[in-house]
mmCIF file of C-alpha atoms and ligand atoms in Angstrom:
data_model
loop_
_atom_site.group_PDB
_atom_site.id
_atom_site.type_symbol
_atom_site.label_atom_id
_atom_site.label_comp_id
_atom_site.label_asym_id
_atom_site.label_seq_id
_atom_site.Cartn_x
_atom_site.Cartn_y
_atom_site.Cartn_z
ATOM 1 C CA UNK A 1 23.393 12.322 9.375
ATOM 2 C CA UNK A 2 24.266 11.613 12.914
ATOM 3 C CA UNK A 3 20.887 9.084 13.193
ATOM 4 C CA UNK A 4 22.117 7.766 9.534
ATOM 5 C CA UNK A 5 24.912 6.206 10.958
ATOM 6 C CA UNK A 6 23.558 5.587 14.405
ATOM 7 C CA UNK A 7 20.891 3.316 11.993
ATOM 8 C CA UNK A 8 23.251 1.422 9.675
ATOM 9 C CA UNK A 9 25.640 0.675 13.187
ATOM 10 C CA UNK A 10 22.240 -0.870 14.661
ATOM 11 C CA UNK A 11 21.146 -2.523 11.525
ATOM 12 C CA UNK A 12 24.286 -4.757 11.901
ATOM 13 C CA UNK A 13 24.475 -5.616 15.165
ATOM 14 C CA UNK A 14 20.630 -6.456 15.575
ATOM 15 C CA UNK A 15 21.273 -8.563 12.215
ATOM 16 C CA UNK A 16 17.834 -6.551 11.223
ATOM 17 C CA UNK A 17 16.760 -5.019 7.523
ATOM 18 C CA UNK A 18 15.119 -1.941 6.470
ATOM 19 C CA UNK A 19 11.941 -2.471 4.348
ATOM 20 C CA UNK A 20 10.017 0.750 3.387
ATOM 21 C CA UNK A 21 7.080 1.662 1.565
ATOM 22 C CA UNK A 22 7.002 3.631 -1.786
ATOM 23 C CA UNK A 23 5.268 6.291 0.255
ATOM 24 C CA UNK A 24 7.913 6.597 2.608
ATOM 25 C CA UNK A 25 9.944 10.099 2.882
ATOM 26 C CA UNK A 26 12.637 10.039 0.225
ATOM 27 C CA UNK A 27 15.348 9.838 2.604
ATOM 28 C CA UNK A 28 13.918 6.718 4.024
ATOM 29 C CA UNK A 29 13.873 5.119 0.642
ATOM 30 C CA UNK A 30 17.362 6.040 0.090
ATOM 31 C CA UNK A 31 18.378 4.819 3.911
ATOM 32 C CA UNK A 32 16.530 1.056 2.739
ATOM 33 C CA UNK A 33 18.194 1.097 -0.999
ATOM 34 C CA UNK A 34 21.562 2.241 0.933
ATOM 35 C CA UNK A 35 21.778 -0.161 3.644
ATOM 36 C CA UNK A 36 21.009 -3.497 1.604
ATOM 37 C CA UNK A 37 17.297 -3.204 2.534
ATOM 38 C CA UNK A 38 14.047 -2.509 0.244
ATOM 39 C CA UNK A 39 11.882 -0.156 -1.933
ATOM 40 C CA UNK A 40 8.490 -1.630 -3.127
ATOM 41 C CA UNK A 41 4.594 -2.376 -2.640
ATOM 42 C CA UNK A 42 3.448 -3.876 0.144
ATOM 43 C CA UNK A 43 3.200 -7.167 -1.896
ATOM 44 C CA UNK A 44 6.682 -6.837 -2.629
ATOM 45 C CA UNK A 45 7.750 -5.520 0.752
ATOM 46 C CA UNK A 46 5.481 -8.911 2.201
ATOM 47 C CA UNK A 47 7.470 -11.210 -0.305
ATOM 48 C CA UNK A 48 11.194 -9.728 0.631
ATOM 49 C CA UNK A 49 10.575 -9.740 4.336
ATOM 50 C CA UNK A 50 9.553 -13.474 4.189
ATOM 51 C CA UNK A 51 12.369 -14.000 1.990
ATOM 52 C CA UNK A 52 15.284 -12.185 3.727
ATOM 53 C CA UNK A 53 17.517 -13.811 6.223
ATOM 54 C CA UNK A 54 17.506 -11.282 8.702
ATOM 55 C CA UNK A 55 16.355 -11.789 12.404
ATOM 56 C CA UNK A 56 14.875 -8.632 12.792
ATOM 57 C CA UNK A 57 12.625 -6.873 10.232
ATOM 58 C CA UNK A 58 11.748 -2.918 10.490
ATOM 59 C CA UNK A 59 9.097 -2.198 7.987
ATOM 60 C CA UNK A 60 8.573 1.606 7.801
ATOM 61 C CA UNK A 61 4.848 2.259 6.350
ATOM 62 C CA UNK A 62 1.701 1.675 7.547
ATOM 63 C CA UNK A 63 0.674 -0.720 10.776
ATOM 64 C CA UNK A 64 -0.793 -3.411 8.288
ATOM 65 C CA UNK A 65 2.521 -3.791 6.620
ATOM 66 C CA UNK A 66 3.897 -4.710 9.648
ATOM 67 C CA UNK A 67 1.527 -7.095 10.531
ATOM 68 C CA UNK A 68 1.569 -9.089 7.340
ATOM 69 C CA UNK A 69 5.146 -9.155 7.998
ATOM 70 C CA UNK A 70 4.835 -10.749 11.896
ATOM 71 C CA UNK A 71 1.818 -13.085 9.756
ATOM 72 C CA UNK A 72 3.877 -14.422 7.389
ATOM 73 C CA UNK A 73 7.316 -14.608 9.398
ATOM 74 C CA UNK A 74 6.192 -15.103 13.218
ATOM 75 C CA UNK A 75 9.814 -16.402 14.197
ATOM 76 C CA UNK A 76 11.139 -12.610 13.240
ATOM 77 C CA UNK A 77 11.175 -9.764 15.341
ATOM 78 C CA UNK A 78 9.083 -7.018 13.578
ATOM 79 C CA UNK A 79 9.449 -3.650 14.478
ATOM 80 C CA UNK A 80 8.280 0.073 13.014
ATOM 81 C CA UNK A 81 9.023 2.971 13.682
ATOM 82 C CA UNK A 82 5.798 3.917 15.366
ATOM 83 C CA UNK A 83 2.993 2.018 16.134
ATOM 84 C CA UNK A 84 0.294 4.832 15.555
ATOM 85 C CA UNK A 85 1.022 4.809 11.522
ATOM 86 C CA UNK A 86 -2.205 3.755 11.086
ATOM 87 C CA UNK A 87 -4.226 3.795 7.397
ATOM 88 C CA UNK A 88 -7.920 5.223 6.883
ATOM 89 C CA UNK A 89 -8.813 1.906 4.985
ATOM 90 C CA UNK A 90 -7.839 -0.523 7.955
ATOM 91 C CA UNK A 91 -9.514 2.349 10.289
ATOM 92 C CA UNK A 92 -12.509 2.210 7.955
ATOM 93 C CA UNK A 93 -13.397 -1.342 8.112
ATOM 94 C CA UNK A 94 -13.714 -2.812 11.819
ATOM 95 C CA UNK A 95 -14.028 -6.231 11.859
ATOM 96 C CA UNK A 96 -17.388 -6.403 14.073
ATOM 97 C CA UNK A 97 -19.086 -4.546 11.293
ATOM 98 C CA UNK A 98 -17.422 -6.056 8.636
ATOM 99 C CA UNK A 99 -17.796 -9.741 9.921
ATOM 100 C CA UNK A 100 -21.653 -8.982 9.945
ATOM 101 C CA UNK A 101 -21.792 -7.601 6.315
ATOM 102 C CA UNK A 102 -19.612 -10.950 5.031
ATOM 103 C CA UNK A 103 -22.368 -13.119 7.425
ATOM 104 C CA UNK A 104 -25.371 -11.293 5.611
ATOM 105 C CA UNK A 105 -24.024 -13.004 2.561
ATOM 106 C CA UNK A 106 -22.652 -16.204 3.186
ATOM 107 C CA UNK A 107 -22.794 -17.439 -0.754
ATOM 108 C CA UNK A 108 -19.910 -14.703 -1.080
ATOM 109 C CA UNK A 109 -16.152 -15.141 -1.380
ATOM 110 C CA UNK A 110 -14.916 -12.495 0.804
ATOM 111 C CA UNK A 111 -11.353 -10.661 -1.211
ATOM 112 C CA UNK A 112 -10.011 -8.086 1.366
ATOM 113 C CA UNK A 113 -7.286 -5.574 0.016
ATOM 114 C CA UNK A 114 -3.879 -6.194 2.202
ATOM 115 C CA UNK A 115 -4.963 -2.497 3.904
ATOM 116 C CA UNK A 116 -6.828 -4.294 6.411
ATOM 117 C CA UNK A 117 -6.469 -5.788 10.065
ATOM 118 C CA UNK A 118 -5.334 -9.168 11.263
ATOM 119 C CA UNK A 119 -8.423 -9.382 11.998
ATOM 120 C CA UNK A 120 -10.377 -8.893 9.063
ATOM 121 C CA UNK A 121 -7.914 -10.974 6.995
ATOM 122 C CA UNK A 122 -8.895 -13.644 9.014
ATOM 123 C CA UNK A 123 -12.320 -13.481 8.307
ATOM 124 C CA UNK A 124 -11.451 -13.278 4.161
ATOM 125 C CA UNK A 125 -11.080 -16.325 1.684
ATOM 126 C CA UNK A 126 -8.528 -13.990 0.111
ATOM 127 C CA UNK A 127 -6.282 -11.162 0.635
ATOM 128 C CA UNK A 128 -5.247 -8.538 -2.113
ATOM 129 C CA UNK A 129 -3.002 -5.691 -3.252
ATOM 130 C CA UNK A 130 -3.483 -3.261 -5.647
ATOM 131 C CA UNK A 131 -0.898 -4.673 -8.167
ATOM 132 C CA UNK A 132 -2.840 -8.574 -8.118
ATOM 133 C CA UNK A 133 -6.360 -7.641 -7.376
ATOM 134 C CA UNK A 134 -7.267 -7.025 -10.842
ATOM 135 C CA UNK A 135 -6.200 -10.620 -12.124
ATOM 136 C CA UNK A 136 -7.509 -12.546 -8.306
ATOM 137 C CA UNK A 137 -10.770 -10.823 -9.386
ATOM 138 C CA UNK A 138 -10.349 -12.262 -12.612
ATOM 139 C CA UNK A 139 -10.155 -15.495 -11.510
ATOM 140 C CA UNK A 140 -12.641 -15.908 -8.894
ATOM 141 C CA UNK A 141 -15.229 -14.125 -11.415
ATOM 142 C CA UNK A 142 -13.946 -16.781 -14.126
ATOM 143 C CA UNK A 143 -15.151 -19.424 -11.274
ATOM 144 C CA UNK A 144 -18.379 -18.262 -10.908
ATOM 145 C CA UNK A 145 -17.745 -16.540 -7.645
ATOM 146 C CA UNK A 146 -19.926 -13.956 -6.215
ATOM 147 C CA UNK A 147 -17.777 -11.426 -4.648
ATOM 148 C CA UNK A 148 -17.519 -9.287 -1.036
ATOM 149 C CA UNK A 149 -14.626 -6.823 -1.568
ATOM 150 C CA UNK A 150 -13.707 -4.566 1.081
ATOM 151 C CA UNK A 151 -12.671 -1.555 2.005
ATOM 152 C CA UNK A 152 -11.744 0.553 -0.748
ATOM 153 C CA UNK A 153 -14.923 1.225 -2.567
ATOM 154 C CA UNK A 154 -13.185 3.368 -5.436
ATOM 155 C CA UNK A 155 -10.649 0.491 -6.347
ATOM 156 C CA UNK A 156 -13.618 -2.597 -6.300
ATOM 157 C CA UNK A 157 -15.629 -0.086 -8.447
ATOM 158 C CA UNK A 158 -13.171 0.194 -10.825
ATOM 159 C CA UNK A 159 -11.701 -3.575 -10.943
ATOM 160 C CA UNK A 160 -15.375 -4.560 -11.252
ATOM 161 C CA UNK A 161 -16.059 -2.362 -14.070
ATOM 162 C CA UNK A 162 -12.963 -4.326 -15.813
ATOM 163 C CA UNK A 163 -13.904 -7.699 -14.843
ATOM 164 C CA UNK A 164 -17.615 -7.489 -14.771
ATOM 165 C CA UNK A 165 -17.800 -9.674 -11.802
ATOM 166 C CA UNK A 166 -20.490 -9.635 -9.300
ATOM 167 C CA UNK A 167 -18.946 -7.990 -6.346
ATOM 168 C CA UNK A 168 -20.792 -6.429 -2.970
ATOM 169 C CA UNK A 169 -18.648 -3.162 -2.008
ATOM 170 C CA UNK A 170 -17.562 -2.046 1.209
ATOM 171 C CA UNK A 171 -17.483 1.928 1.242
ATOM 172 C CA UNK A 172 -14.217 2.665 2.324
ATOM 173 C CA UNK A 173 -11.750 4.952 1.104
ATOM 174 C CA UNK A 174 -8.037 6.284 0.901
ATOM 175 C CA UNK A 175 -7.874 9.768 2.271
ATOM 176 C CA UNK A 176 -5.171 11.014 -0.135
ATOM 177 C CA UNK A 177 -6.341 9.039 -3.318
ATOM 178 C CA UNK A 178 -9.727 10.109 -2.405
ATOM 179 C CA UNK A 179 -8.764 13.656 -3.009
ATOM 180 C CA UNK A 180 -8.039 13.941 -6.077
ATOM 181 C CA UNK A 181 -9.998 16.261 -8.232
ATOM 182 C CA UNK A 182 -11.035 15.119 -11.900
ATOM 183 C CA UNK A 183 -12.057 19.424 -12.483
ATOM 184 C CA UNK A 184 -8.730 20.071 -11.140
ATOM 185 C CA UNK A 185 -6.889 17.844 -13.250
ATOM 186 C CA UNK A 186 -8.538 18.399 -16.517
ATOM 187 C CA UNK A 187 -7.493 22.197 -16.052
ATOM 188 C CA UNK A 188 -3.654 21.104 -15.192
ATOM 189 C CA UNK A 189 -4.140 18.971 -18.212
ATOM 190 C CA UNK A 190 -4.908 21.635 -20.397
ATOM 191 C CA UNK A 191 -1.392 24.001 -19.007
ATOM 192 C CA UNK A 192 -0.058 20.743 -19.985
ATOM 193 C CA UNK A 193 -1.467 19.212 -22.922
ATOM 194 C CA UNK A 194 1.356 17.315 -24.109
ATOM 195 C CA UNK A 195 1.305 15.335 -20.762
ATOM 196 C CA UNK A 196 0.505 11.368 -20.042
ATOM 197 C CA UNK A 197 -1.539 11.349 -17.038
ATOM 198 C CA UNK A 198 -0.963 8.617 -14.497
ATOM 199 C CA UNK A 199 -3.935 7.574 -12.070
ATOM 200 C CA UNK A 200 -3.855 4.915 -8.720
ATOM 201 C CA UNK A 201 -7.281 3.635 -8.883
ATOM 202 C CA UNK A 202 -7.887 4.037 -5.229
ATOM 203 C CA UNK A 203 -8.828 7.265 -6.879
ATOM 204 C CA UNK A 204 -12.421 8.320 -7.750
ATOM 205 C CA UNK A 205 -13.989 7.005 -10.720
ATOM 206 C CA UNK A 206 -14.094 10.424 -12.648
ATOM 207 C CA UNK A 207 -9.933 10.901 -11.993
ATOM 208 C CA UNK A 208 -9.522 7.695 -13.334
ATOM 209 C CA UNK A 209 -11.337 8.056 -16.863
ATOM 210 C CA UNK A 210 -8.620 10.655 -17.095
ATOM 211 C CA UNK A 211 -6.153 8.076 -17.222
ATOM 212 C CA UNK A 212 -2.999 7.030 -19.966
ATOM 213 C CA UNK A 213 -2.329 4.289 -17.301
ATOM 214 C CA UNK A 214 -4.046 3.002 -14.240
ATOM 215 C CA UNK A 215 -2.066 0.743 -12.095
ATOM 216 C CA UNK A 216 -0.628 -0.036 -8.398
ATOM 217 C CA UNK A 217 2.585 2.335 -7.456
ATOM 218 C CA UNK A 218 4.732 -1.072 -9.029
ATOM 219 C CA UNK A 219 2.284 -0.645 -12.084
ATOM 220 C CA UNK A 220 2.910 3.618 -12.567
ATOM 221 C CA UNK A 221 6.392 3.129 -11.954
ATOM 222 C CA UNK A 222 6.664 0.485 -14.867
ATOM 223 C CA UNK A 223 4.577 3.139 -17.172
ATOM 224 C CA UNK A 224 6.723 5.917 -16.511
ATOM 225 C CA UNK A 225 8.863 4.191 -17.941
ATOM 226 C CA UNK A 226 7.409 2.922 -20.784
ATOM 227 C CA UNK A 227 5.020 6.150 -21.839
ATOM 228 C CA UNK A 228 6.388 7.789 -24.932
ATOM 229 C CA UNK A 229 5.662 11.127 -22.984
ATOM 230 C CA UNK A 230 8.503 12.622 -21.047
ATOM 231 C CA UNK A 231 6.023 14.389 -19.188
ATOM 232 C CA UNK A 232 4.192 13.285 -16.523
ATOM 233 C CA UNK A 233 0.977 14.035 -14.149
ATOM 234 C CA UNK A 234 1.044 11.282 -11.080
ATOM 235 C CA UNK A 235 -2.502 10.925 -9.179
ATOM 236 C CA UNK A 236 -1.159 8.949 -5.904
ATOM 237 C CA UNK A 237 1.011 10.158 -2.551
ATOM 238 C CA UNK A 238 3.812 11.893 -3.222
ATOM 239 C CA UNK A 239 6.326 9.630 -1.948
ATOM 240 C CA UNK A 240 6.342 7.539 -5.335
ATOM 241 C CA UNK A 241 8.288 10.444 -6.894
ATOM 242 C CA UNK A 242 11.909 9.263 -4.947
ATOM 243 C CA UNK A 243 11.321 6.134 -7.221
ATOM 244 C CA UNK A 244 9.574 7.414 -10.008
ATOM 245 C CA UNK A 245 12.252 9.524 -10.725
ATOM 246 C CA UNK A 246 15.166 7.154 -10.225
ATOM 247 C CA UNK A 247 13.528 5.097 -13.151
ATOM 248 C CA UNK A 248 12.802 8.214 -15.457
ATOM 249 C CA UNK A 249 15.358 10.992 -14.630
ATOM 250 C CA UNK A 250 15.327 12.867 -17.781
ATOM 251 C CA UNK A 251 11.226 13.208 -17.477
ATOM 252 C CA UNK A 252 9.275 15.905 -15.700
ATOM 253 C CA UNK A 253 6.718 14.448 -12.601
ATOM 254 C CA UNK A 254 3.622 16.715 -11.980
ATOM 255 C CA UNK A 255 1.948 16.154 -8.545
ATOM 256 C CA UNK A 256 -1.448 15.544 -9.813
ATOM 257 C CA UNK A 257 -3.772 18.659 -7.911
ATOM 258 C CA UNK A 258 -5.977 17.345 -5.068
ATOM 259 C CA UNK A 259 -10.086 19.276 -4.692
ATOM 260 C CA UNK A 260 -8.926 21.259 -1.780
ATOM 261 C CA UNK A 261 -5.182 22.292 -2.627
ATOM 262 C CA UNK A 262 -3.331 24.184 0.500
ATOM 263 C CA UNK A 263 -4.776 24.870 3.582
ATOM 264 C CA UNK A 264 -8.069 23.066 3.088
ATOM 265 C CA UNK A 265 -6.836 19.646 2.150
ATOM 266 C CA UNK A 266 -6.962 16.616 4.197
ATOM 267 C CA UNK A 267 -3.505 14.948 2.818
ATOM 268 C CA UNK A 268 -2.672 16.854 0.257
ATOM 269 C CA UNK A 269 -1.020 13.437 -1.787
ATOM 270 C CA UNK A 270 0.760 12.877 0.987
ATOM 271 C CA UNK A 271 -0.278 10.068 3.858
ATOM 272 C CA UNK A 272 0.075 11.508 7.025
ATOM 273 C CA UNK A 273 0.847 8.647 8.676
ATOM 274 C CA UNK A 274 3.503 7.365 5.823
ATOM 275 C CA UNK A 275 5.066 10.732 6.763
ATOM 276 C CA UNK A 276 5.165 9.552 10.618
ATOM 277 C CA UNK A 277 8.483 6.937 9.405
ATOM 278 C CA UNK A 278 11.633 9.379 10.242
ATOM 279 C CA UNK A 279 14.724 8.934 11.012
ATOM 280 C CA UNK A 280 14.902 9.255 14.705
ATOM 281 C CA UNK A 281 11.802 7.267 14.706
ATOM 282 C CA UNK A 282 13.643 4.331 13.359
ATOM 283 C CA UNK A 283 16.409 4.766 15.282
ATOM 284 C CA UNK A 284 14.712 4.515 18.286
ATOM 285 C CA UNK A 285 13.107 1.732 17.586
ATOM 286 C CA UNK A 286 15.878 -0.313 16.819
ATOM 287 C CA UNK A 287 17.917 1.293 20.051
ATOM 288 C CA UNK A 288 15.160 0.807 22.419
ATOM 289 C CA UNK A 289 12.285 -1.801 20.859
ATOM 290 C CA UNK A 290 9.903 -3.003 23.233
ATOM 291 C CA UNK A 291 5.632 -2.424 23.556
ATOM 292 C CA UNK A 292 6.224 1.089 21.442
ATOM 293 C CA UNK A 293 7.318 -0.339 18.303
ATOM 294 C CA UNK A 294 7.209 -4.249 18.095
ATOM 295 C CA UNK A 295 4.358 -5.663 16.054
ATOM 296 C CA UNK A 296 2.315 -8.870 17.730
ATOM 297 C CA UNK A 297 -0.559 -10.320 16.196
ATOM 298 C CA UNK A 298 -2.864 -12.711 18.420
ATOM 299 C CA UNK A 299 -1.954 -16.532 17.842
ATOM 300 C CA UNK A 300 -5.119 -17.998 16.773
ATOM 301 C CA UNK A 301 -5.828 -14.549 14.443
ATOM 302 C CA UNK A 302 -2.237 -15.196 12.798
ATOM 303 C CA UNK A 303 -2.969 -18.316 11.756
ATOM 304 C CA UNK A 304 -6.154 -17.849 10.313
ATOM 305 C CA UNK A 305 -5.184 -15.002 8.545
ATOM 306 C CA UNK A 306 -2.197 -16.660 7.029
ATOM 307 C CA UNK A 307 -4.319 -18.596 4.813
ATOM 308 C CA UNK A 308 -5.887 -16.083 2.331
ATOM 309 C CA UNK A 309 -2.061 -14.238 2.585
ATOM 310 C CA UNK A 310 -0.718 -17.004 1.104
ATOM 311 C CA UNK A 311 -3.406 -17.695 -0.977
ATOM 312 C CA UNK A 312 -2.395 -14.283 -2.583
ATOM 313 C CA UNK A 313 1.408 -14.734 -2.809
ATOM 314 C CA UNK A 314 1.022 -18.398 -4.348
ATOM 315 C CA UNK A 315 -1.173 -16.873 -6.903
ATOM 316 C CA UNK A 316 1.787 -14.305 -7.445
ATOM 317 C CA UNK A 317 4.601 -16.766 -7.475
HETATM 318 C C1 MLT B 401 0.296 -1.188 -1.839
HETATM 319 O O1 MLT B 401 -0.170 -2.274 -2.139
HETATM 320 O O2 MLT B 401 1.444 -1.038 -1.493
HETATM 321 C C2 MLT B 401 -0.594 0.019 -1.933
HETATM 322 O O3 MLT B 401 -1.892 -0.347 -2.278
HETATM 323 C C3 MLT B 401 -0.100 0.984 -2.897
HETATM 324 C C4 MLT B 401 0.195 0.356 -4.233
HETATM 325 O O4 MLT B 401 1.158 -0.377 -4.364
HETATM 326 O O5 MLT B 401 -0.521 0.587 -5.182
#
């Protein structure tokens, strides 16, 4: 409580804005929705923070989020609440290696999922999140593009599967979507048969053949709500339920069961470095700024990577 106020005292005076992830700790979530700030994707949060007429933006999720933030909005002062929130996508495709897989094919369009580097996104012809890449993909195949998608190798398996477009796959992965268990699942399913099972597809291929609805968090959040079941099995981090909920609180949310529940698992649906966005985190970053928590992205890598960014959120608009 005491850091609750501290925050919403130094929100005003830095004339600054709260933007947090769906993934965030619930009482982040509340602190954004409480304080005039915001709740969403990182499309969405990418789109408000660009939007918003604050000076000073503090986007509590992962480092990319920031950085699309200081891409799109340079003139702002971007700030997290700790620079070492990093995500095992963006750690999972370095931009030497991936700039000489895109080279190997240079009759490719390259699509790279927003969970990447400045860096790589500089090197893309387009940049994607989970809620657009399904209809980008779409398009592009519907041109007669030939497609590089990187990193996560589990959602370009499934989008290409739907489209049926050509696409070269980088083999990344999401450490807590990755985890989830399609033998685990089907038993849960059968304690509860009368449940609608909801699946991220950053998930493996065999989770999501499980699925009543496969979508982006926006996309599970919108078929909570519109399911006929009022109960629920969610396959994606655990932070989704403060939300989830909000939208469907007479319905019953099941964590979906990851392959090596308790001690063994890696995330257990929860991102570790989501979970790294507390309180006193924030606080400090907005009491003391500086190197620790201020997000800078090279000049010449900004600008370049600005392109396929807005590439995605004029094909959005
Ligand atoms: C994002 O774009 O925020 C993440 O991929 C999670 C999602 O919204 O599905």
């Amino acid at each position: 409580q005491v850091y609750i106020t501290k925050i919403k005292q130094l929100l005003k005076s830095n004339n600054a804005v709260l933007i947090a992830h769906y993934y965030t700790d619930p009482e982040i979530q509340a602190l954004a929705e409480a304080t005039g700030g915001f709740v969403g994707d990182s499309l969405e949060m990418a789109r408000f923070g660009n939007q918003h007429s604050a000076t000073t933006l503090i986007v509590c999720g992962v480092r990319f989020m920031g950085e699309s933030a200081k891409i799109l909005t340079p003139e702002k002062k971007v700030l997290m609440p700790t620079l070492e929130a990093e995500c095992s996508l963006d750690l999972g495709c370095p931009v030497d290696a991936f700039t000489a897989f895109c080279d190997q094919h240079p009759d490719h369009t390259v699509v790279v999922y927003a969970n990447t580097s400045a860096a790589v996104k500089a090197r893309a012809d387009w940049v994607v999140t989970s809620s657009i890449a399904l209809e980008i993909i779409d398009h592009l195949d519907s041109e007669g593009c030939k497609i590089i998608w990187g990193p996560d190798r589990h959602l370009g398996g499934y989008i290409q599967k739907q489209t049926g477009a050509e696409m070269l796959l980088w083999q990344g992965e999401c450490i807590v979507h990755d985890e989830f268990s399609a033998q685990a699942l089907k038993q849960m399913k059968h304690l509860h048969p009368d449940a609608a099972i909801l699946v991220h597809p950053e998930s493996p291929a065999s989770v999501v053949a499980l699925a009543d609805a496969v979508g982006s968090t926006s996309q599970l959040i919108k078929a909570a709500t519109t399911l006929p079941q009022t109960k629920l099995i969610v396959a994606t981090d655990k932070g989704i339920f403060f939300k989830m909920q909000q939208m469907v609180p007479n319905k019953e949310l099941i964590e979906a069961p990851t392959a090596g529940a308790g001690a063994t698992c890696r995330s257990c649906a929860h991102c570790p470095w989501m979970a790294m966005n507390g309180l006193k985190a924030i606080y400090t970053a907005l009491a003391e700024g500086g190197q620790q928590h201020e997000i800078f992205v090279d000049e010449a890598i900004r600008v370049k990577s600005l392109v396929p960014l807005n590439r995605m959120l004029d094909f959005a608009a």
